[in-house]
Coordinates of C-alpha atoms in Angstrom, one line a residue:
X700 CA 0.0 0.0 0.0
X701 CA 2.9 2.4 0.7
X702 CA 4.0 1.4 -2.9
X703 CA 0.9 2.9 -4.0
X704 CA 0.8 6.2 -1.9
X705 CA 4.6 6.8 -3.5
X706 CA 3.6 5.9 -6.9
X707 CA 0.8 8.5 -6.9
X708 CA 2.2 11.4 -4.8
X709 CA 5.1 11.1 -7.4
X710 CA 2.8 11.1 -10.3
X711 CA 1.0 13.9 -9.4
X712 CA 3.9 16.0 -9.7
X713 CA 4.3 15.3 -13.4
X714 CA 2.5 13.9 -16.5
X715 CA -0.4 15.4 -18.5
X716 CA -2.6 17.8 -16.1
X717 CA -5.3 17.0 -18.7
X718 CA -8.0 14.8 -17.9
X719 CA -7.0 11.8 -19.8
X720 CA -3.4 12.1 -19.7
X721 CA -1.5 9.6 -20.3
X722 CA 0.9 7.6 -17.6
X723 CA 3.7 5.2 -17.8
X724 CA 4.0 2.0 -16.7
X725 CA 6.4 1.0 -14.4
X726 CA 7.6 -3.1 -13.7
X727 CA 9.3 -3.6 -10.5
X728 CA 11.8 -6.8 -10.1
X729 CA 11.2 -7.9 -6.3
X730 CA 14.0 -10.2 -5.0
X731 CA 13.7 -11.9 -2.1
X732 CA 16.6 -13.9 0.0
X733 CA 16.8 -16.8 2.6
X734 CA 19.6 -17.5 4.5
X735 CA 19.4 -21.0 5.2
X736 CA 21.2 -23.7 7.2
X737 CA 22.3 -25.3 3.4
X738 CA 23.0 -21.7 1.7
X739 CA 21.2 -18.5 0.4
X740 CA 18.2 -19.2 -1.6
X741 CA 16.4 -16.2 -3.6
X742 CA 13.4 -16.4 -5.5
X743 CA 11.9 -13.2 -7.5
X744 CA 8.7 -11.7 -8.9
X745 CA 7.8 -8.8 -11.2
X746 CA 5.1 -5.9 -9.7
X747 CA 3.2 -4.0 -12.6
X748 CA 2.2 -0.8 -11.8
X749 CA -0.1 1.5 -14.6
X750 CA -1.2 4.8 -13.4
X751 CA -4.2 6.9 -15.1
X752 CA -6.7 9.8 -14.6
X753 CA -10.6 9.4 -15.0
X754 CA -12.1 11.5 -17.6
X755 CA -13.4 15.1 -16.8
X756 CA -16.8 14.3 -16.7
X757 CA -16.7 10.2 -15.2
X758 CA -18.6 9.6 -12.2
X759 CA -18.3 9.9 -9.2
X760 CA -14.6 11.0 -9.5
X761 CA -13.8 13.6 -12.6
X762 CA -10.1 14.3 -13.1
X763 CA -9.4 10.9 -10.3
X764 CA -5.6 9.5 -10.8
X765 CA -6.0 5.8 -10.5
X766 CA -3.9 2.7 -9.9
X767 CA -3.6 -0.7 -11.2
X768 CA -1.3 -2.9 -9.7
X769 CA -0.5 -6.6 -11.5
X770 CA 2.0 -9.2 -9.4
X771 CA 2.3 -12.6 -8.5
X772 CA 3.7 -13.1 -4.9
X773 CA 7.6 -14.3 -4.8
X774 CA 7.9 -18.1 -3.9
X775 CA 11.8 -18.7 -2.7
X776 CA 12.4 -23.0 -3.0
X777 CA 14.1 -23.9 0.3
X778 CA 14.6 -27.6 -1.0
X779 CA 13.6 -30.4 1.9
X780 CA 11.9 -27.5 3.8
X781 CA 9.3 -26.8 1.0
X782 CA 8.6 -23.7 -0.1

């Protein structure tokens, strides 16, 4: 959620100050590590993140930035322990 509260307060700042304008994307590589008894093991995932604004005249929100956020949570194999 804090993700999403940085995304937005950072997008606010710049971009189209139409209604309509047009955002990038951004894709986030999230790594995650475990140390374990046998070694480090690490297993990643990719975070989508599209920003837009409503239309001037949608309802109930004219002018609304928006945020779509597209992921899979990171699995990390630990081997015997599961995973």
């Amino acid at each position: 959620m804090m993700l999403a509260g940085s995304v937005l307060a950072i997008l606010s700042a710049c971009g189209s100050s139409a209604a309509g304008g047009t955002y990038p994307t951004y894709r986030y590589r999230l790594t995650v590590e475990v140390d374990t008894p046998e070694g480090l093991r690490t297993g990643s995932s990719v975070i989508e993140v599209h920003t837009g604004r409503a239309w001037q005249y949608s309802i109930p929100n004219p002018g609304m930035l928006w945020i779509s956020i597209r992921g899979e949570a990171v699995s990390v194999d630990l081997g015997r322990r599961g995973v």
